[in-house]
Structures are given as C-alpha cells and as structure tokens.
Amino acid sequence: MTRLGLIVNPVAGLGGAMARKGSDEPDMVQRAALAGRDLVSPVRAARALRAFQALSDAPVLCGVVRPDGSPDMPLLSGAYGTAQDTRDVVRDMQGQVDLILFAGGDGTARDICAANAGGIPVLGIPSGVKMHSGVFARSPERAGQMAARFLSDTAQRTEAVEILDIDEEARRAGRLSARLYTVARTPLDSSGARQNPKAGGTDPVGEMDATLASYARRMRDDTLYILGPGMTMAALKQRLGGGTLLGVDLAQCGQIIARDVDEDALLSAIAGRNVRIGLTVVGGQGFVLGRGNQQISARVLRNAGLPPIDVICGADKLAALHPQELTIDTGDPALDAEMAGYWPVMTGPARHQVMKVVP
Amino acid sequence: MTAPIKDYLKRSTGFHAARWAEPVVCEMTGTGRRGIVFDDAPAPTLPGTAMRKVAPALPEITEHDALRHYLHLSQMTMGMMGVSLFGTCTMKYNPRIGERAALEHLRNLHPLQDASTLQGVLELYDNFSDFLCEVSGMDQFVFQAGGGADAAYTHACVTRAYHASRGELQQRDQIITTIQTHPCSPATANTAGFEVITLTLEENGYPSLEQLKSVVGPRTAALMVNNPDDMGIYNPDIKEWVRIVHEAGGLCFYDHANFNGVMSRLRARELGFDACMYMLHKTFGAPKGGGGPAVGAYGCAEHLVPFLPSPLVVKDGDSYRLDDDRPDSIGRVREFWGNAPQVLKAYAWARAMGAEGLREAADISVLSNNYMDKRLGEVRGVTRSNPDITVPRMEMTRHSVEKVTQDTGITIFEISIRMTDFGIDALWLSHEPWLVAEPFTPEAGELWSKEDIDYWIDVFEHVVTEAYENPEIVRTAPHNAPIHQLTTALDEPDQWATTWRAYQRKHVS
Ligand SMILES: Cc1ncc(COP(=O)(O)O)c(C=O)c1O
C-alpha cells in the first residue's frame, strides 16, 4: 500500500502579501497573526488534496499543519512552521511515505530536501513567494493529480531537478541571486503539469548529454580544467570519474584530480599551467561567475591570465532567463567590465548561443 | 471569406464535430464484397520472384462503403475545418481552379518523357521563376525542395558547395542564425556539417549589431534568418547585417516563410541577400496540411546559380530544355523537379493575384493582424511579447496567457483545445524555444473576414473567461470534438499502433 506524505508549511506564501520577498524570518507567524492574515498554504493544500482524493484512496500522512477542511487527518507534528518543524516532519516521514507533496515555496523545498535522507520523491504545490526550483506543479489541482498518478504506480520514473533559493543575505544587501542548494527527485512529468516557466517540447536531457560527451572528448591533455558547480557540470564530472555538485573541481587528462577546491588550492594548482574554465548557469538570475563559485576569484582569473571560459548550458535554461543576459560578479569591478561582452554558450553538439554578459 | 453571421458565438453553442463510431477499415471486411470487378483484368507481368505467393490480406468492402468510410474519417480530422489562424504558416484558401488545372494539365505527363513533349510545363516553371525573380530581385528560382525546411537545406548545401569552390570550406565552418529564426535553419546547417551560432534577442526584440559583429569572422559561412521573425518582429537593421556578413565573406539566406506581410513591399536581393525561399504551400495559395505535398521555392543571385540543384529548366531560343549537365550543382534534393502540381497551383494563384493583388493581400494581412493585436490586448490576462517596443507588428504577433495560467492554472494548450469545441482549429503557439511563456501567435492573413477574426477572438475571450470562472470545463476539453482527451497511451510504445499489423500484434493476439 502506498502512502502520501503531505507537508503544509503554514507561513509559506505570506511574504508576498506582506510585501516581502520570502517568509523565512522566525517571527513571521506572529506577524501574520498580527496582520490578521489568512494563511495561504493550508487552502492551496486543500485544493491539491481534493484533486488527489478524486483519483486515489491512498492514505495521507500530514505534517506541520493540516490542510483546510481536514480536521481528522493524521498529523505528525503540530507546530509553528519554522524550518526546524518542517525538517522534523520530513525525518519522521522517512520510510513511511512514497511521495512527499508539500505546500510552500523554495525555502520549504530546501528544508524538506535537507532532511530527506532517504531521497523520497518530492513534488511542490505552488504556495510560496519564490518558486525557482524545479519541483513545483503548475497549480494545486495538478499537483494533486500528479501525486495520485505517481502513487498508482511508484515504479514510474522520476527525474532530478535543482532546488534553488534566493540568497537572502545578498538580497538584503540589494543584490538578487539564486543559489543552488541541492538536487531532488521528482515524478517525471510528460503531461505538462509541472511548472516549467518557458518550457519547450525538446529533450533537454538528451541534448545536454550529447553536448557533454562532445565536450569531454575534446578536452586537451595539456590543459588543467577548472569545473564549476551545478547539475550540468556534475554530469560532466560524472563522465570524468565523478565530482561534486556544489563545489569547484579540477580535471586533467580526462580525470577529476581534485574535488571541492578553495581559492588557495586553485591559485597553487594553476601556477604555470594552461588553464580552461568550465561553468554553467545556475538559477534564474543568469550568474556564471560570483555565485556559488566564488573560489574562481578575480585573483584566480588574473593569475591564470584570463583563461578561456566554456559555458555549457541547455537552451531551455537560457530561454527561461529574464532578461536574456548572463551576469558576472568577481568582486573586482574592473575585471567584470573587462570580461563583459558577448559570450558563446554551448547549448548542444555543434551549437552555440551568444549571450550578452553584463557585470 | 465566410458570410457575415450576427452573434455567431451565441448561435454556435450547439456545435459538435462529426463523430462516427466506426472501426478501422480492416475490421469492416465482408467476404465476397467487391467494388468494380473486371473480367479481363490482365495478370501482372512480374518476374516470378516478385510475385506474391499468398494473396494480400486486404479488407473486402464495397466501393460505396469504402468511400463513405473515408469521408467519415475526413470529417473527424481535427484541423483545417474551422477558422484556422495558424501563425508563421499563413493559412490560405486553395482555389478549386488550381486543382482543376493540375488535374487537366499534369495528369497525363511523366517527368521522364522527352523534354520536347513537356514544353508547356517547362514554360510554366520558367515563367514562375521569372515571376518570383521579379518579386525577390533574385536571378533564378528552383522548385525542387519539398517544403520550407528542404529549401533551407538546399541553401546549406549551396553554401557548402560555394565555399568549397573557393577553397574556403575548411575555414568557413559556422552558420549564424537567430533564436527566433525557424528551427529548420540551424537544423539544416548542422545536417550539412556546419556549426551553428545562434544570436539572442535584445531589448528591441532582435539581436544587436554588436552581437552579430562579435561572432562574424573568417569562420563565417553564412547567415540564415527569417524576418519578420517567429514573434512577428521585423529587424530594421537587416541591410546592415547583410553588409557585415558579406564583408567577412559569408553568404546571406532569407527564409521568407513570413513573406505575407511584406509581399511587394521589399525585395530580398535589394536588401543584399544572396538567396531566399518562399513557401508555395503557404504564401502562394497551394494546399498544405496533413503532411501534404509542399514546395520551398529557392531563389538565388547569379553567383550561386551554378550550385543550384539539377536539372534546371533553361530557355533555348523558343523552346525549353532540362539542363542536367552542371558540374558544380549540389545534385538533387528531391526526385525530378519537385511537386509539379503544387507549382502549377501556386503559379495559377500568383498570376490571378498579379502585382497589385500581392500588395493588397500584404496590406490586408498587416491590417488584420493589427486589428487582432488590439482586440486581443483587451482580453483579460493577455499580454504580448516586447510590450514596450513601438515598431509596428507585421502579419503576426506573439501573445501570451502567462497571467491567465498564473491566476487559474489553465495553460495555452488547454485554451487551444477548448477552442476546438467552438469550431476553431487548434492554434499556433510558438516555435521552440519558448521565450515567452504560454505563447500563441495567430496570423490572420488576407483570407479571413472581419467576422471570422471577430468570432475567433470572441471564442478566445469566452474560453479565458471560462478559465477564471469554470476552469474544469477548459481542463477537460474537448467536449464537442470527435475524440476527448488522449489518455497516456501515447507514452506507451506497447500500446499505440500506427498500422493494422502493429495493432494486431499489440492488441489482438
Ligand atoms: C519561418 C519558417 N521557415 C521554415 C518553415 C518550414 O517549412 P516547411 O514546414 O514547409 O518545411 C516554417 C514552417 O512553419 C516557417 O514558419
């Protein structure tokens, strides 16, 4: 018998209404109460649950708070909706459920994935302020329907998607930047139910695979490759013996030779070497340098003599950028200005797309 | 044009497409049923090894039943039956006289006949080439390519042959295009062995000159673009683009599939292009659809003529011949001289329109689009691409229902399907990639009356209202079509069958 885990983060979605960018601050619940606001996510969760129950009679185990209108639903924890509450519930759900359906935004997705040790597939009911991650359905109803379809046959395939969140520190400092936190598995969707803001009908995974294969084939033995973080780069690193998702790794002669290196390690590794840098674009803000890969610093770039940079990124991801630009922030404005311009991005085998790169 | 009908939306609520509960023809067989039986039918004169040992398992059915069956099937096709505003594709009426002319004049000809017995059709090819040269400023047209993409491929091959003839092919291995050029340009460039460099749109809705200059150089083999692009935006710098690419030694190809709004208003050659392509099955009134025969008319300037596919129709004094002896030719891209009946139909259409007709059609199509643009802009939740630019839209505009999707969860796919419940053909969304979320790109052209266009928009608006008020009816559409929504069967190779044998293998045994 399959079971659905339903996580409702009660404070998700309040930031927007209160003219804030997210709801991560601890006193949010109280503030919401003070402002006399209705909670968003229990209502959206109830919509998803109705759609789910129209198609499935699998039992539902829920956590943090219940969806509206389901007073009898088994509840794992009744608490205030802090990040810790979410993580506790996810921990309790391990081994108990076959899919975690949650009502929240990027922050909730992050908390869930951080505690999801067993890698249970995750699907989001769009209820947050920020929803840059790849786990969200287009609407609560579709989330419920997708969950029901998935539970009817859990042998169905899942796919890896990026869990992103806006860097709140940076935002408060006036800079907008999405960070990649991890990768989650979510039900493979062929019906267009998942939110994919600018989707095309092509096969981005297969296209990327062929691109990476051709890139790996052309890597030169006399060159040291600095490979940045991200799902695309992780797939390249996989071809070279396996590297890190979130770190900067070094490769040479078709092999990863160092993992998760810091700026100092980079500086000593590049001395006197032929260097190339391989990067991808992370998140919705189009950053290629300066977010999540600060190790590849202005000093590293200058010491290596401004080496050639290969940006590898699926055309579907480029299409989703608004505006259609890439961004760099090495911390050295003069270097940023020097590097700005038009860069070719590898989008497929024998395909490049030119992107404007702005500081 | 359709007759003006008042309050069409209100009056058409009873619409339901034909839905015949009929098995496939192989299951309608009845032993001994026949059409016409010829007592003196000759036995086939085939070599023994080619003769069947067992009679084919064909259905036995009367002529009348067969005809009725296929008529029913045709009524259950889901396109080209209602108002069809299919963008980048220019839906046109195909005059019956073209069908008649093709039947009467081509039925008894075969391309392997001696050219002296084919003078009429060769003259037609030659005249039509002249006509299109006048329209485009080019020096020669060929009609061999079996569609627009095939003509783009012709150009990629011509590019290869041209640079090879100058000893520069090794060096010139890149073809430049833009992200809103039809995907057949990059695809055929890749197929012909070139690397593709795609330019990204900038603030004005098209790539800047600086961006183009950043990639043009000694490796540039060609530029392949359409203009207006897939969003309906015309790049006013195009002449300068061509100059820059020429200066670097590249060729320039104009995919003129979106010619309708600029017919007789501009000539590709005068903008500097070396070659261009027209879609006879779109712009020039020849039929299309259902994968039917198509023609991409490919035209080029003098310096590329030696590389054109063979045979070429040439005029020798008062007569015409087929020239196959052309050592620099890329060879054939299609059998014989392409889809001759389509060429004839398009020629008939072009002659009937004449220069003034083309100009009037272009103007009407721009007017119709701008009318649609205005009315659609008043529909709740509808926006359009590049809302801030002021250049006028040509024959189509990229719109978006992203807001509707955010508010209601209803997507453009679902809106499109729901519209078929009112006798509207499913709409054109966008080529890939989707730079605008939930896109649609209707193109009215000169065919559709104001009543048709108003009806189309009325239905659109009605469905958007439903999305807000009763989304379930949109999500579960179609309700009045021959079939309802497909289940997931198309994801299951074990389930679907496109032939009777596959059906028997997968479902009957
Ligand atoms: C701009 C453009 N170019 C080329 C093509 C390809 O034409 P065809 O479908 O005849 O191969 C199309 C078809 O939609 C098009 O819109």
mmCIF file of N, CA, C and O in Angstrom, chain A residues 226 263 266-267 270-273 275 277 289 295-309 328 330-340:
data_model
loop_
_atom_site.group_PDB
_atom_site.id
_atom_site.type_symbol
_atom_site.label_atom_id
_atom_site.label_comp_id
_atom_site.label_asym_id
_atom_site.label_seq_id
_atom_site.Cartn_x
_atom_site.Cartn_y
_atom_site.Cartn_z
ATOM 1 N N ILE A 226 39.236 23.819 -14.747
ATOM 2 C CA ILE A 226 38.554 24.184 -13.503
ATOM 3 C C ILE A 226 37.062 24.048 -13.782
ATOM 4 O O ILE A 226 36.530 24.760 -14.638
ATOM 5 N N GLU A 263 39.985 28.752 -2.997
ATOM 6 C CA GLU A 263 40.741 29.710 -3.790
ATOM 7 C C GLU A 263 42.249 29.436 -3.718
ATOM 8 O O GLU A 263 42.942 29.452 -4.739
ATOM 9 N N LEU A 266 43.237 26.563 -5.772
ATOM 10 C CA LEU A 266 43.190 26.929 -7.196
ATOM 11 C C LEU A 266 44.440 27.706 -7.574
ATOM 12 O O LEU A 266 45.071 27.454 -8.602
ATOM 13 N N LEU A 267 44.789 28.673 -6.731
ATOM 14 C CA LEU A 267 45.946 29.521 -7.044
ATOM 15 C C LEU A 267 47.213 28.688 -7.182
ATOM 16 O O LEU A 267 48.012 28.904 -8.092
ATOM 17 N N ILE A 270 47.045 26.375 -10.530
ATOM 18 C CA ILE A 270 47.122 26.963 -11.873
ATOM 19 C C ILE A 270 48.505 27.484 -12.211
ATOM 20 O O ILE A 270 48.791 27.763 -13.379
ATOM 21 N N ALA A 271 49.375 27.604 -11.208
ATOM 22 C CA ALA A 271 50.666 28.242 -11.467
ATOM 23 C C ALA A 271 51.383 27.556 -12.625
ATOM 24 O O ALA A 271 51.608 26.336 -12.603
ATOM 25 N N GLY A 272 51.696 28.342 -13.641
ATOM 26 C CA GLY A 272 52.457 27.829 -14.774
ATOM 27 C C GLY A 272 51.697 26.863 -15.664
ATOM 28 O O GLY A 272 52.298 26.160 -16.478
ATOM 29 N N ARG A 273 50.359 26.803 -15.501
ATOM 30 C CA ARG A 273 49.601 25.820 -16.281
ATOM 31 C C ARG A 273 48.769 26.480 -17.370
ATOM 32 O O ARG A 273 48.405 27.640 -17.279
ATOM 33 N N VAL A 275 45.273 26.802 -18.603
ATOM 34 C CA VAL A 275 44.030 26.620 -17.844
ATOM 35 C C VAL A 275 42.813 26.908 -18.724
ATOM 36 O O VAL A 275 42.846 27.794 -19.576
ATOM 37 N N ILE A 277 38.357 27.072 -18.074
ATOM 38 C CA ILE A 277 37.341 27.001 -17.025
ATOM 39 C C ILE A 277 36.025 26.534 -17.651
ATOM 40 O O ILE A 277 35.622 27.028 -18.704
ATOM 41 N N LEU A 289 29.593 33.620 -12.920
ATOM 42 C CA LEU A 289 30.738 33.776 -12.023
ATOM 43 C C LEU A 289 30.313 34.627 -10.840
ATOM 44 O O LEU A 289 29.655 35.652 -11.013
ATOM 45 N N GLN A 295 35.172 30.748 -5.389
ATOM 46 C CA GLN A 295 36.574 30.298 -5.366
ATOM 47 C C GLN A 295 37.296 30.734 -6.641
ATOM 48 O O GLN A 295 38.490 31.008 -6.636
ATOM 49 N N ILE A 296 36.548 30.729 -7.751
ATOM 50 C CA ILE A 296 37.161 31.147 -9.013
ATOM 51 C C ILE A 296 37.163 32.677 -8.981
ATOM 52 O O ILE A 296 36.377 33.344 -9.634
ATOM 53 N N SER A 297 38.055 33.203 -8.184
ATOM 54 C CA SER A 297 38.022 34.621 -7.832
ATOM 55 C C SER A 297 38.723 35.465 -8.886
ATOM 56 O O SER A 297 39.341 34.954 -9.828
ATOM 57 N N ALA A 298 38.646 36.772 -8.685
ATOM 58 C CA ALA A 298 39.352 37.691 -9.577
ATOM 59 C C ALA A 298 40.844 37.363 -9.604
ATOM 60 O O ALA A 298 41.485 37.388 -10.660
ATOM 61 N N ARG A 299 41.379 36.999 -8.433
ATOM 62 C CA ARG A 299 42.818 36.677 -8.392
ATOM 63 C C ARG A 299 43.121 35.435 -9.216
ATOM 64 O O ARG A 299 44.101 35.389 -9.957
ATOM 65 N N VAL A 300 42.288 34.434 -9.051
ATOM 66 C CA VAL A 300 42.494 33.201 -9.829
ATOM 67 C C VAL A 300 42.430 33.527 -11.322
ATOM 68 O O VAL A 300 43.292 33.119 -12.109
ATOM 69 N N LEU A 301 41.426 34.296 -11.701
ATOM 70 C CA LEU A 301 41.244 34.611 -13.126
ATOM 71 C C LEU A 301 42.441 35.389 -13.664
ATOM 72 O O LEU A 301 42.955 35.105 -14.748
ATOM 73 N N ARG A 302 42.888 36.365 -12.877
ATOM 74 C CA ARG A 302 44.012 37.174 -13.346
ATOM 75 C C ARG A 302 45.311 36.361 -13.371
ATOM 76 O O ARG A 302 46.070 36.425 -14.329
ATOM 77 N N ASN A 303 45.552 35.605 -12.295
ATOM 78 C CA ASN A 303 46.784 34.808 -12.258
ATOM 79 C C ASN A 303 46.849 33.808 -13.410
ATOM 80 O O ASN A 303 47.927 33.482 -13.896
ATOM 81 N N ALA A 304 45.692 33.305 -13.801
ATOM 82 C CA ALA A 304 45.680 32.350 -14.910
ATOM 83 C C ALA A 304 45.705 33.069 -16.257
ATOM 84 O O ALA A 304 45.602 32.434 -17.307
ATOM 85 N N GLY A 305 45.812 34.386 -16.228
ATOM 86 C CA GLY A 305 45.883 35.149 -17.477
ATOM 87 C C GLY A 305 44.561 35.219 -18.208
ATOM 88 O O GLY A 305 44.503 35.119 -19.439
ATOM 89 N N LEU A 306 43.471 35.363 -17.460
ATOM 90 C CA LEU A 306 42.121 35.371 -18.028
ATOM 91 C C LEU A 306 41.938 34.210 -19.007
ATOM 92 O O LEU A 306 41.860 34.403 -20.219
ATOM 93 N N PRO A 307 41.854 33.016 -18.475
ATOM 94 C CA PRO A 307 41.788 31.839 -19.343
ATOM 95 C C PRO A 307 40.458 31.763 -20.096
ATOM 96 O O PRO A 307 39.497 32.412 -19.702
ATOM 97 N N PRO A 308 40.423 30.980 -21.166
ATOM 98 C CA PRO A 308 39.158 30.798 -21.877
ATOM 99 C C PRO A 308 38.114 30.159 -20.959
ATOM 100 O O PRO A 308 38.456 29.292 -20.152
ATOM 101 N N ILE A 309 36.892 30.629 -21.060
ATOM 102 C CA ILE A 309 35.802 30.077 -20.238
ATOM 103 C C ILE A 309 34.789 29.420 -21.163
ATOM 104 O O ILE A 309 34.316 30.048 -22.107
ATOM 105 N N ILE A 328 28.128 38.421 -14.320
ATOM 106 C CA ILE A 328 29.323 38.038 -13.577
ATOM 107 C C ILE A 328 29.552 39.034 -12.455
ATOM 108 O O ILE A 328 29.226 40.214 -12.579
ATOM 109 N N THR A 330 32.784 39.134 -10.000
ATOM 110 C CA THR A 330 34.000 38.537 -9.447
ATOM 111 C C THR A 330 34.474 39.283 -8.214
ATOM 112 O O THR A 330 35.477 38.910 -7.623
ATOM 113 N N GLY A 331 33.798 40.363 -7.868
ATOM 114 C CA GLY A 331 34.232 41.173 -6.750
ATOM 115 C C GLY A 331 35.212 42.258 -7.178
ATOM 116 O O GLY A 331 35.600 43.099 -6.376
ATOM 117 N N ASP A 332 35.619 42.230 -8.424
ATOM 118 C CA ASP A 332 36.573 43.208 -8.946
ATOM 119 C C ASP A 332 35.907 43.892 -10.142
ATOM 120 O O ASP A 332 35.889 43.341 -11.243
ATOM 121 N N PRO A 333 35.334 45.069 -9.892
ATOM 122 C CA PRO A 333 34.531 45.720 -10.946
ATOM 123 C C PRO A 333 35.306 45.935 -12.242
ATOM 124 O O PRO A 333 34.738 45.829 -13.333
ATOM 125 N N ALA A 334 36.611 46.211 -12.129
ATOM 126 C CA ALA A 334 37.379 46.460 -13.351
ATOM 127 C C ALA A 334 37.461 45.176 -14.171
ATOM 128 O O ALA A 334 37.323 45.189 -15.400
ATOM 129 N N LEU A 335 37.666 44.062 -13.456
ATOM 130 C CA LEU A 335 37.729 42.780 -14.166
ATOM 131 C C LEU A 335 36.372 42.436 -14.780
ATOM 132 O O LEU A 335 36.290 41.984 -15.929
ATOM 133 N N ASP A 336 35.309 42.677 -14.020
ATOM 134 C CA ASP A 336 33.964 42.412 -14.553
ATOM 135 C C ASP A 336 33.743 43.187 -15.853
ATOM 136 O O ASP A 336 33.240 42.647 -16.836
ATOM 137 N N ALA A 337 34.144 44.457 -15.831
ATOM 138 C CA ALA A 337 33.944 45.287 -17.020
ATOM 139 C C ALA A 337 34.770 44.762 -18.187
ATOM 140 O O ALA A 337 34.317 44.742 -19.338
ATOM 141 N N GLU A 338 35.980 44.312 -17.859
ATOM 142 C CA GLU A 338 36.859 43.794 -18.910
ATOM 143 C C GLU A 338 36.291 42.514 -19.535
ATOM 144 O O GLU A 338 36.397 42.281 -20.731
ATOM 145 N N MET A 339 35.666 41.689 -18.692
ATOM 146 C CA MET A 339 35.173 40.404 -19.185
ATOM 147 C C MET A 339 33.784 40.497 -19.819
ATOM 148 O O MET A 339 33.358 39.594 -20.529
ATOM 149 N N ALA A 340 33.074 41.590 -19.536
ATOM 150 C CA ALA A 340 31.715 41.719 -20.066
ATOM 151 C C ALA A 340 31.753 41.729 -21.587
ATOM 152 O O ALA A 340 32.775 42.004 -22.202
#
